[in-house]
C-alpha positions as CSV (number, residue, x, y, z in Angstrom):
1,M,16.9,-42.6,80.8
2,T,19.1,-42.6,77.7
3,L,18.4,-43.9,74.2
4,P,15.0,-45.5,74.8
5,K,13.8,-47.9,72.1
6,L,10.1,-47.2,72.5
7,L,8.0,-44.2,73.5
8,M,4.3,-45.0,74.3
9,L,1.9,-42.0,74.2
10,D,-1.8,-42.1,75.0
11,E,-3.7,-39.0,73.7
12,P,-0.9,-36.5,74.0
13,S,-3.0,-33.8,72.4
14,L,-6.1,-34.2,74.7
15,G,-7.3,-30.9,76.0
16,L,-4.4,-28.8,74.7
17,A,-4.4,-25.6,72.6
18,P,-3.8,-26.1,68.9
19,L,-0.4,-24.4,69.0
20,I,0.8,-26.7,71.8
21,V,-0.6,-29.7,69.9
22,K,1.5,-28.6,66.9
23,D,4.6,-28.5,69.1
24,I,3.9,-31.8,70.7
25,F,3.6,-33.6,67.3
26,H,6.7,-31.8,66.0
27,T,8.6,-33.2,69.0
28,I,7.2,-36.7,68.6
29,A,8.4,-36.6,64.9
30,E,11.9,-35.5,66.1
31,I,12.0,-38.3,68.6
32,N,11.1,-40.8,66.0
33,R,13.6,-39.5,63.4
34,A,16.3,-39.9,66.1
35,G,15.6,-43.6,66.1
36,T,13.0,-44.2,68.8
37,T,9.9,-46.2,67.9
38,V,6.7,-44.4,68.8
39,L,3.4,-46.1,69.7
40,L,0.8,-43.4,69.6
41,V,-2.9,-43.7,70.6
42,E,-4.6,-40.6,69.3
43,Q,-8.2,-39.5,68.4
44,N,-6.8,-36.7,66.2
45,T,-6.7,-39.0,63.2
46,R,-5.4,-36.5,60.7
47,Q,-2.5,-35.5,62.9
48,A,-1.6,-39.0,63.9
49,L,-1.7,-40.4,60.3
50,A,0.4,-37.4,59.1
51,L,3.1,-38.4,61.6
52,S,3.0,-42.2,61.3
53,R,4.0,-44.8,58.8
54,R,1.3,-47.3,59.8
55,G,-2.0,-47.1,61.5
56,Y,-4.6,-49.2,63.2
57,V,-8.2,-48.2,63.5
58,V,-9.8,-49.6,66.7
59,E,-13.6,-49.8,66.9
60,N,-15.3,-51.0,70.1
61,G,-12.1,-52.5,71.4
62,S,-11.2,-54.5,68.2
63,V,-8.9,-53.7,65.4
64,A,-11.1,-52.8,62.4
65,L,-8.6,-51.6,59.9
66,V,-4.8,-51.9,59.4
67,G,-2.7,-50.2,56.8
68,S,-0.1,-47.7,55.9
69,S,-0.9,-44.1,56.7
70,E,-1.4,-43.4,53.0
71,E,-3.8,-46.3,52.7
72,L,-5.8,-45.3,55.7
73,L,-6.0,-41.6,54.6
74,G,-7.3,-42.8,51.2
75,N,-9.8,-45.2,52.7
76,E,-13.3,-43.9,52.2
77,H,-14.6,-45.3,55.5
78,V,-11.8,-43.6,57.4
79,R,-12.3,-40.4,55.6
80,R,-16.0,-40.2,56.4
81,A,-16.0,-41.7,59.9
82,Y,-12.8,-40.2,61.3
83,L,-11.7,-37.3,59.2
84,G,-15.1,-35.7,58.5
85,L,-14.5,-35.6,54.8
């Protein structure tokens, strides 16, 4: 397959060692910079928002929050509930 328009990933970091997770997210960023849109479902909120431009917080199967990565990282609810801050 050449030049895909979309890459969909579901929990690419699940169960992996931290060094491997770092490599995975670096590769995802490279793929995105090359022009491929990435749809990422990830529980590692901090890593996912650092990589993304936009985020959606899903709670109990419904979209609870939507915003830019910066907005979500600054949201007090997101910081407490998902980032442990």
